PDB file of C-alpha atoms and ligand atoms in Angstrom:
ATOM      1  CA  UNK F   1     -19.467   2.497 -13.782  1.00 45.00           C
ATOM      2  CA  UNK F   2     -18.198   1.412 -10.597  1.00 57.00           C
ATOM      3  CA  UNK F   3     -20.105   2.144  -7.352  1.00 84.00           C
ATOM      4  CA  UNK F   4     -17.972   0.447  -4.611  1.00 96.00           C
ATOM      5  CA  UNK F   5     -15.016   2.445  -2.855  1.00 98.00           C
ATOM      6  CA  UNK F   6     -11.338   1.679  -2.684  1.00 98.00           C
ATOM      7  CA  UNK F   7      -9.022   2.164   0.249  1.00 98.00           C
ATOM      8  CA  UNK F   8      -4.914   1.743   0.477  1.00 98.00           C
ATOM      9  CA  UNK F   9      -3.291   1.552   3.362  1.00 98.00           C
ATOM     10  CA  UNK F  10       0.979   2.925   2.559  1.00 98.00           C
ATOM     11  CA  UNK F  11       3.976   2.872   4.990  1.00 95.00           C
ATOM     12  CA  UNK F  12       7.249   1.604   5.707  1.00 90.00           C
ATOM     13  CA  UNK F  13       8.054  -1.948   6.983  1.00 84.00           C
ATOM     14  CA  UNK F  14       6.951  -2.104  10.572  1.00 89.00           C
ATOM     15  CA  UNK F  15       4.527   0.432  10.245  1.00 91.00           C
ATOM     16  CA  UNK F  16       1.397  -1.538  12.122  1.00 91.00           C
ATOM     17  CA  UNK F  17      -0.656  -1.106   8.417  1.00 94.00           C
ATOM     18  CA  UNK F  18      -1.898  -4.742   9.210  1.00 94.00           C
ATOM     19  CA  UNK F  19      -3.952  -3.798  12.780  1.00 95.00           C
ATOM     20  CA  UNK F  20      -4.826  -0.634  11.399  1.00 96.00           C
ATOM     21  CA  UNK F  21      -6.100  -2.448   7.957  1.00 97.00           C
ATOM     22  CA  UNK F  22      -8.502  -5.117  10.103  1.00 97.00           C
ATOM     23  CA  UNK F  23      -9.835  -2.254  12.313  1.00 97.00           C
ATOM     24  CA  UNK F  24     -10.721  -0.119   9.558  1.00 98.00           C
ATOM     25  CA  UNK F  25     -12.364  -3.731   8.255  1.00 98.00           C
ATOM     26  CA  UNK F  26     -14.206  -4.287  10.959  1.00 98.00           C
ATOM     27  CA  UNK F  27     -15.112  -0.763  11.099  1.00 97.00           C
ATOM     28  CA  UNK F  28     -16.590  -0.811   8.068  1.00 97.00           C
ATOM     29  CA  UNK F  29     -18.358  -4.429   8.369  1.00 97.00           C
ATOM     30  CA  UNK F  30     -20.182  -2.994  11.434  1.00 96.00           C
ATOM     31  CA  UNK F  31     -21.354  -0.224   9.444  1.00 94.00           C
ATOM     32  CA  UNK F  32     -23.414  -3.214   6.938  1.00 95.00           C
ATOM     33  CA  UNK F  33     -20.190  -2.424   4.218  1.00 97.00           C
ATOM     34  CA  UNK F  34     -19.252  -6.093   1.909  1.00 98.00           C
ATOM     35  CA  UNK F  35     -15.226  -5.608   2.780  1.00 98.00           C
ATOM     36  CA  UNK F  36     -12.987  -7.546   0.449  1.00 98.00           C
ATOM     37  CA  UNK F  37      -9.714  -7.307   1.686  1.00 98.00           C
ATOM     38  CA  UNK F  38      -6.479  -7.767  -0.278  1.00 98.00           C
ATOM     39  CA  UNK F  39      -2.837  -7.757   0.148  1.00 97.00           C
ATOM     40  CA  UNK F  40      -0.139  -6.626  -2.561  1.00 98.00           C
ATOM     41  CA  UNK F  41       1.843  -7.640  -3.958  1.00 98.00           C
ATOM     42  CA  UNK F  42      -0.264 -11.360  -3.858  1.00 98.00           C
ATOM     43  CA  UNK F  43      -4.233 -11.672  -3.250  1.00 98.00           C
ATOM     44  CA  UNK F  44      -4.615 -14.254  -6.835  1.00 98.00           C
ATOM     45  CA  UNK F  45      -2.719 -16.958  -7.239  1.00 98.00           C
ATOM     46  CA  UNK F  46      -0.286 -15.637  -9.842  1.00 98.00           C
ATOM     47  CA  UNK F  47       0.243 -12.635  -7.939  1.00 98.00           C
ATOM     48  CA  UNK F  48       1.708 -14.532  -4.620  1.00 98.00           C
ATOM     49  CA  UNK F  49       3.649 -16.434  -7.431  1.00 98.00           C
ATOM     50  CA  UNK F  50       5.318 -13.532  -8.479  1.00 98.00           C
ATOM     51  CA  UNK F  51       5.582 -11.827  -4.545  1.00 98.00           C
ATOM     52  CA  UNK F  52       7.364 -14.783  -3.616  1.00 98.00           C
ATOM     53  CA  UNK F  53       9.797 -14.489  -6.694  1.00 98.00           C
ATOM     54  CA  UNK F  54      10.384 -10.625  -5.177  1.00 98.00           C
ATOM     55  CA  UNK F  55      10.594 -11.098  -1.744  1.00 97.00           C
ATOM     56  CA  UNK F  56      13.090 -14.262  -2.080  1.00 97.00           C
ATOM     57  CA  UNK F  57      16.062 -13.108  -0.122  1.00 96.00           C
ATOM     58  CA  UNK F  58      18.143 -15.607  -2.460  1.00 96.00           C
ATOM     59  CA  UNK F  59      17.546 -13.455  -5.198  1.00 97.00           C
ATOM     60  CA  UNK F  60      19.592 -10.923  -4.653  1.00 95.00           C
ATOM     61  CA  UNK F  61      21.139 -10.127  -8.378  1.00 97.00           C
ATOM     62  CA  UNK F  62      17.541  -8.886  -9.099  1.00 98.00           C
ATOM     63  CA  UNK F  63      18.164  -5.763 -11.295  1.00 98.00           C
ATOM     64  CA  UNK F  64      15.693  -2.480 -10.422  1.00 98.00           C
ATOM     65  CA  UNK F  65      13.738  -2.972 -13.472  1.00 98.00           C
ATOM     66  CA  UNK F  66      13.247  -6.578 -13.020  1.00 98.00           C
ATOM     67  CA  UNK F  67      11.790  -5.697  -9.596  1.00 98.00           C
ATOM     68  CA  UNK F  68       9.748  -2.551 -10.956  1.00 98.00           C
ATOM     69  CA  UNK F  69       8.200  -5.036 -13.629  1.00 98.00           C
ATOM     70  CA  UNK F  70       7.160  -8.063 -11.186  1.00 98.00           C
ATOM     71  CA  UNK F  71       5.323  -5.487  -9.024  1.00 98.00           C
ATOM     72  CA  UNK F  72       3.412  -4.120 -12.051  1.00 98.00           C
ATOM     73  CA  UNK F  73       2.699  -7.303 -13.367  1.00 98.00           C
ATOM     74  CA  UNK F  74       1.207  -8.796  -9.403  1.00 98.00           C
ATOM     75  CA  UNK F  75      -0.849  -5.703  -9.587  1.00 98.00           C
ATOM     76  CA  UNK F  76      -2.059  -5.822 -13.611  1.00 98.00           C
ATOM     77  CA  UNK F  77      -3.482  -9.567 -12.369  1.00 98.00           C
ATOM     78  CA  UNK F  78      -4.884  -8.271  -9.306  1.00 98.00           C
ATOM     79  CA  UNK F  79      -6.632  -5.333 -10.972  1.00 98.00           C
ATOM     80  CA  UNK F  80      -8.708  -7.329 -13.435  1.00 98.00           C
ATOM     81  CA  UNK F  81      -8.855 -10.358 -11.243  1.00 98.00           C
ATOM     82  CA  UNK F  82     -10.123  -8.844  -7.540  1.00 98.00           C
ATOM     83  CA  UNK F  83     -10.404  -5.657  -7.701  1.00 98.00           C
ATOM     84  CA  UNK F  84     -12.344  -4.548 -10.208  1.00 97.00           C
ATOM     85  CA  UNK F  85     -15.342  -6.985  -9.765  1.00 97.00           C
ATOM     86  CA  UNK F  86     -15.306  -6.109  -6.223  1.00 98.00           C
ATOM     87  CA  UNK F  87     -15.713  -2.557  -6.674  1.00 98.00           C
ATOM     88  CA  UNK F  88     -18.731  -3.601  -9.160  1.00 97.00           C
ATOM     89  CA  UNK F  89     -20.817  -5.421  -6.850  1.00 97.00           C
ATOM     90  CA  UNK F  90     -20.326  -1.979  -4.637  1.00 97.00           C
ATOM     91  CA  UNK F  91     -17.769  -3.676  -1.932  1.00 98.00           C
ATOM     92  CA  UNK F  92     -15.435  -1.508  -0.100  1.00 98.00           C
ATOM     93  CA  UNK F  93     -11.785  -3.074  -1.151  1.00 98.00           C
ATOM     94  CA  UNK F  94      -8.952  -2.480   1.286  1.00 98.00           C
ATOM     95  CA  UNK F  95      -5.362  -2.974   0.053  1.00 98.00           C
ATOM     96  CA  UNK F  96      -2.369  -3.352   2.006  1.00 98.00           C
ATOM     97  CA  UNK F  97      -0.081  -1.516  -0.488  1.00 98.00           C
ATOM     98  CA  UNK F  98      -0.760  -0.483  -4.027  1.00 98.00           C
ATOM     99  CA  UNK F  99       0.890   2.178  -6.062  1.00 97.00           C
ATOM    100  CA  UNK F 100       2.557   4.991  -4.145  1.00 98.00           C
ATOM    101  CA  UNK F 101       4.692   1.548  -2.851  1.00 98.00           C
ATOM    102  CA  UNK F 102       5.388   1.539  -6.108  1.00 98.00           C
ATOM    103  CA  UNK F 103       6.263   5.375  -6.302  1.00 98.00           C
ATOM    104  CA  UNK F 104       8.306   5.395  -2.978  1.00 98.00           C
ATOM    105  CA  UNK F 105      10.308   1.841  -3.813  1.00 98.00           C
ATOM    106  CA  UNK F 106      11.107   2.089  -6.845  1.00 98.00           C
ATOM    107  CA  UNK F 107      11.118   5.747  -7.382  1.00 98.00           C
ATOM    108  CA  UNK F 108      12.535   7.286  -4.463  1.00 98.00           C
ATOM    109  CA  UNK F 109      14.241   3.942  -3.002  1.00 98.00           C
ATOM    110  CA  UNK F 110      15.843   2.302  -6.214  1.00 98.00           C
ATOM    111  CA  UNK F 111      16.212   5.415  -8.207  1.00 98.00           C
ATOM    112  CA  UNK F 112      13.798   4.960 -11.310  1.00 98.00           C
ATOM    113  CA  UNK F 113      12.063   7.616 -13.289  1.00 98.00           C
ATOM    114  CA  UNK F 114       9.814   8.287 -11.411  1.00 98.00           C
ATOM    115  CA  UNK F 115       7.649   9.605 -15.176  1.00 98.00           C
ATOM    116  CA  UNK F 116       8.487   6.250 -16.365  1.00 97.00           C
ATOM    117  CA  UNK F 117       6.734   4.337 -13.457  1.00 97.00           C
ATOM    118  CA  UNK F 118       3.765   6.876 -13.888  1.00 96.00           C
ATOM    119  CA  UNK F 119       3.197   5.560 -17.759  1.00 96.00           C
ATOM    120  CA  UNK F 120       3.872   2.302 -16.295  1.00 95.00           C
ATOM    121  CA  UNK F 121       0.932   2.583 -14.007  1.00 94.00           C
ATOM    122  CA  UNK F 122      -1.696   3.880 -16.201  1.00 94.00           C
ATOM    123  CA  UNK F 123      -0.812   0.735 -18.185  1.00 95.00           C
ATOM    124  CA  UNK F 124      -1.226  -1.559 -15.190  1.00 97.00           C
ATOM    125  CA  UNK F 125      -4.343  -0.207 -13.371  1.00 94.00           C
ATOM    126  CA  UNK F 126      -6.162   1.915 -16.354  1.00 93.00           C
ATOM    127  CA  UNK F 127      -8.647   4.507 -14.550  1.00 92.00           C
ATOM    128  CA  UNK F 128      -8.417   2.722 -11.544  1.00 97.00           C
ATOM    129  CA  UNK F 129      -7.461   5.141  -8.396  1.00 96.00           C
ATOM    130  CA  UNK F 130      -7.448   4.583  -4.470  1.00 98.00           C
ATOM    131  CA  UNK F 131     -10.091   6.892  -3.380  1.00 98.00           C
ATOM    132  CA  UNK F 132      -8.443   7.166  -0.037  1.00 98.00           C
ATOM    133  CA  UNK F 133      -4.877   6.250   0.807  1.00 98.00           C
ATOM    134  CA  UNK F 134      -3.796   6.349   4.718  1.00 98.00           C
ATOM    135  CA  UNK F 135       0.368   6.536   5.034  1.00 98.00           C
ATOM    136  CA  UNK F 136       1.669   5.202   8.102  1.00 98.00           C
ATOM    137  CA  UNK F 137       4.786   6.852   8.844  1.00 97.00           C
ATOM    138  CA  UNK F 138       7.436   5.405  11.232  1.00 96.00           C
ATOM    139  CA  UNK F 139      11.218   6.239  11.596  1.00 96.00           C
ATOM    140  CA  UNK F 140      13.026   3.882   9.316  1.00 95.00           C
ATOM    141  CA  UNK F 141      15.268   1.961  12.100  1.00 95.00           C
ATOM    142  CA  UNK F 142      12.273   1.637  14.639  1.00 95.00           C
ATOM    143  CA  UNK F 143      10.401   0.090  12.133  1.00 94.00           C
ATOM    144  CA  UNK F 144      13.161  -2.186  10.342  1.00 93.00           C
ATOM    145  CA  UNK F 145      13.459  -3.664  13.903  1.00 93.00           C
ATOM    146  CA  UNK F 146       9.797  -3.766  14.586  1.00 91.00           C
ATOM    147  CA  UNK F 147       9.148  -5.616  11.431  1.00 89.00           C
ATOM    148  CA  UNK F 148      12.440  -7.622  11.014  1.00 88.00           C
ATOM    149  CA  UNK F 149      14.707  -7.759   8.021  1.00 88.00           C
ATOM    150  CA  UNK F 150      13.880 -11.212   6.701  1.00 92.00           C
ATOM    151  CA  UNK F 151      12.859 -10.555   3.264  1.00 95.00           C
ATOM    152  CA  UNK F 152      15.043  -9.153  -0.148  1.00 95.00           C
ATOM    153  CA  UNK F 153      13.423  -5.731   0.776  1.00 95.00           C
ATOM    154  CA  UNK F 154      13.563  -5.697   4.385  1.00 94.00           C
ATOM    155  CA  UNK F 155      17.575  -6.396   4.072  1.00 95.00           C
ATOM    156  CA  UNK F 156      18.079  -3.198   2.661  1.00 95.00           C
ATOM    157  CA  UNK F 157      20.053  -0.706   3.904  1.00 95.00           C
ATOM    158  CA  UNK F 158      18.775   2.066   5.786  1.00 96.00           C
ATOM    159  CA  UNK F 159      19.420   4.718   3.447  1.00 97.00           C
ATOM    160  CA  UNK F 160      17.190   2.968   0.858  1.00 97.00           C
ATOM    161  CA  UNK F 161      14.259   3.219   3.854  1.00 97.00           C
ATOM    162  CA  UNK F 162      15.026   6.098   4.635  1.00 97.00           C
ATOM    163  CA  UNK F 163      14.313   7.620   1.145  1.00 98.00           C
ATOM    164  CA  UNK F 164      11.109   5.038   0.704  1.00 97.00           C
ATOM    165  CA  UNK F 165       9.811   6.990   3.856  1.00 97.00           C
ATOM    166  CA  UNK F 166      10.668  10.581   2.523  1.00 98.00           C
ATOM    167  CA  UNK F 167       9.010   9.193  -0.813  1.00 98.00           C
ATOM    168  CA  UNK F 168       5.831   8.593   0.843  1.00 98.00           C
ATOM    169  CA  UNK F 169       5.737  11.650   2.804  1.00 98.00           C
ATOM    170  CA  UNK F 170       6.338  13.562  -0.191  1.00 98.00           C
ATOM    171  CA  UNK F 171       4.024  11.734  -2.137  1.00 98.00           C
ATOM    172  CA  UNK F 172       1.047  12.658   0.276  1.00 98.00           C
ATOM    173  CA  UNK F 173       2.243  16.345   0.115  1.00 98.00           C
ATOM    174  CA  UNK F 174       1.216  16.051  -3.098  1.00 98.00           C
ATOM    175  CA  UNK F 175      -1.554  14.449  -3.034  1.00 98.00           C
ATOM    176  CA  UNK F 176      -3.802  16.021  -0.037  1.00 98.00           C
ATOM    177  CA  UNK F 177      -6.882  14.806  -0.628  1.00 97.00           C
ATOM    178  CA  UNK F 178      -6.749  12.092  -1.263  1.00 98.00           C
ATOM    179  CA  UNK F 179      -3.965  10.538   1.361  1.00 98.00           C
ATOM    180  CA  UNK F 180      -3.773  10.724   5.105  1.00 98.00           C
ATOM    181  CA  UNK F 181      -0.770  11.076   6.715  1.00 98.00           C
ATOM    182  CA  UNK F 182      -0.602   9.056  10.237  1.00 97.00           C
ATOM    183  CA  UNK F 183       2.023   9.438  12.506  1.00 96.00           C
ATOM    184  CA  UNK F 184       2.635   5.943  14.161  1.00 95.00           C
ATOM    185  CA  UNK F 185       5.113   7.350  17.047  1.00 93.00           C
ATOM    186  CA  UNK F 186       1.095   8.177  19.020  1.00 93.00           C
ATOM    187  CA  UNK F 187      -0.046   4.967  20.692  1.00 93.00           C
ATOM    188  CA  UNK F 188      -2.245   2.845  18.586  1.00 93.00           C
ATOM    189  CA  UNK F 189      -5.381   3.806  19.576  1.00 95.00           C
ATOM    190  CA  UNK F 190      -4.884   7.096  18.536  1.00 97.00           C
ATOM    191  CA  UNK F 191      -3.626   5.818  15.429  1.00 97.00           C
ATOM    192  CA  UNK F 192      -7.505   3.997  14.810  1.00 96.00           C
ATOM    193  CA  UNK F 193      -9.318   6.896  16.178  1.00 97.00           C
ATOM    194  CA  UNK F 194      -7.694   9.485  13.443  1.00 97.00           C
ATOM    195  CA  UNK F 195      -8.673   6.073  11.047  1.00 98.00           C
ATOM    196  CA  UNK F 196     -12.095   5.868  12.192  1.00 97.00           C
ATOM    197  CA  UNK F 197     -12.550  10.216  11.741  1.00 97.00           C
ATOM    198  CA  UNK F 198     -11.656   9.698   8.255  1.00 97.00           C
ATOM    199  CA  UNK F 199     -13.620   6.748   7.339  1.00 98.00           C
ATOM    200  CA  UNK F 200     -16.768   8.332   8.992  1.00 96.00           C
ATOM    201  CA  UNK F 201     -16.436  11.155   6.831  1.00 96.00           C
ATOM    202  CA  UNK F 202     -17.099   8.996   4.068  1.00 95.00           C
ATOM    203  CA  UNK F 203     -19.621   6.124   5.548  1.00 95.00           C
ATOM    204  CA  UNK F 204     -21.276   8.067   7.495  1.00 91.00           C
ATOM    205  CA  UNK F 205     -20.948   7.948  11.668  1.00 81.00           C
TER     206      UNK F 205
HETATM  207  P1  LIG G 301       4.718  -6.547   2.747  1.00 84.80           P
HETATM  208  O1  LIG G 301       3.431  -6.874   2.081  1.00 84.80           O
HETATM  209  O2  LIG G 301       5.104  -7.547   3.763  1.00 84.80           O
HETATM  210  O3  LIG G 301       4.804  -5.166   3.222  1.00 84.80           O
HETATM  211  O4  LIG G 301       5.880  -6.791   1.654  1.00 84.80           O
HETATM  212  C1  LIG G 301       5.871  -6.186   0.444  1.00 84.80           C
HETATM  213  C2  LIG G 301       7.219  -5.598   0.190  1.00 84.80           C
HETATM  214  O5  LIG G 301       7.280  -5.169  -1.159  1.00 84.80           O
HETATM  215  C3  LIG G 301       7.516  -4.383   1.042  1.00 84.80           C
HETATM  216  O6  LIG G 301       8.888  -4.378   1.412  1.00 84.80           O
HETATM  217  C4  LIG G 301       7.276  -3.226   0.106  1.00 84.80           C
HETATM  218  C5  LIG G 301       7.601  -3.786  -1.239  1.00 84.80           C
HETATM  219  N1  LIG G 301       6.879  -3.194  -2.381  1.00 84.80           N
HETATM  220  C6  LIG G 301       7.577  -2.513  -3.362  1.00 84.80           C
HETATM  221  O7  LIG G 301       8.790  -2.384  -3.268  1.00 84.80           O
HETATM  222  N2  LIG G 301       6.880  -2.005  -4.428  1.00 84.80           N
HETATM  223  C7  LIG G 301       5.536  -2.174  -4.585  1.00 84.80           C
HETATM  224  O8  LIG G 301       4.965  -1.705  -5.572  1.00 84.80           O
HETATM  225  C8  LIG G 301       4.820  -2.895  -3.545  1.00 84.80           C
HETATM  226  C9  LIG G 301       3.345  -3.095  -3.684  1.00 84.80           C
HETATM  227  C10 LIG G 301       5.519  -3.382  -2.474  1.00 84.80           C
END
């Protein structure tokens, strides 16, 4: 039995999920929460092993699959290692990414079954689920130049953003309760306020 809570954060490159993620934190610390916050793919040791193997803009002959399979394995580590202990001692765990990256990447961006990376999942995180999932949503070239195109993701072409942003979009239609749609065209504070709603709907004002 777990009793802590689990929160993703989702969006595009450029999206502002890192402000967003540490006011949400410090939302929540205020509030007497333990916040453990984590980053994927990384947050153990092997994990940031294997992000910097898929972010290596070198690598560039990486095949879909190969990439599908890293992610799952920085998150089966993760899982076991951080984020299940957390959410056992009753701490609030905040990712920055977790699986609908997976779904809008991999699935809508590269073009895998999108069945196959659901099997995939329940391998990699068991009964785990997010129990709350903000998506930050940002116009694919505005955000490609707000974030920069340094890594083997970033340098992708538009297109393949543009159909990782449709992928999350569709994947919150789908998923209502559980994911928040934000749109990050409003100025930021408006952005944290619609955050803050949300999170005091669960915590308590
Ligand atoms: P970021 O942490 O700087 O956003 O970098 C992570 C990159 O990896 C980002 O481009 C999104 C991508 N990604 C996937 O393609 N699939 C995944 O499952 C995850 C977690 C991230």
């Amino acid at each position: 039995m777990r009793k802590g809570y689990f929160i993703t954060f989702e969006g595009a490159e450029g999206s502002g999920k890192s402000t967003q993620i540490r006011n949400a934190a410090a939302f929540l610390k205020k509030k007497g929460r333990r916040v453990l916050m984590l980053r994927e793919p990384g947050g153990t040791r092997i994990s940031e092993a294997i992000r910097a193997v898929l972010l290596d803009k070198h690598l560039n002959e990486m095949t879909a699959v190969t990439e599908l399979l890293l992610y799952l394995a920085a998150r089966a580590q993760i899982v076991r290692e951080k984020i299940l202990p957390a959410l056992k001692k009753g701490k609030v765990v905040i990712c920055d990414r977790f699986e609908d990256s997976t779904r809008a990447y991999q699935g809508f961006g590269r073009g895998l079954s999108l069945k196959a990376i659901e099997q995939a999942n329940e391998l990699v995180r068991g009964s785990l689920r997010p129990d709350l999932t903000f998506v930050l949503d940002i116009d694919s070239a505005k955000g490609l130049k707000r974030g920069g195109r340094h890594d083997r993701i970033e340098r992708e072409a538009l297109s393949f953003h543009r159909r990782v942003r449709q992928g999350f979009l569709a994947i919150a239609k789908r998923n209502p309760k559980r994911m928040v749609v934000l749109d990050t065209s409003r100025p930021v504070d408006k952005v944290r306020q619609k955050v803050r709603e949300r999170l005091e709907r669960v915590f308590g004002k």
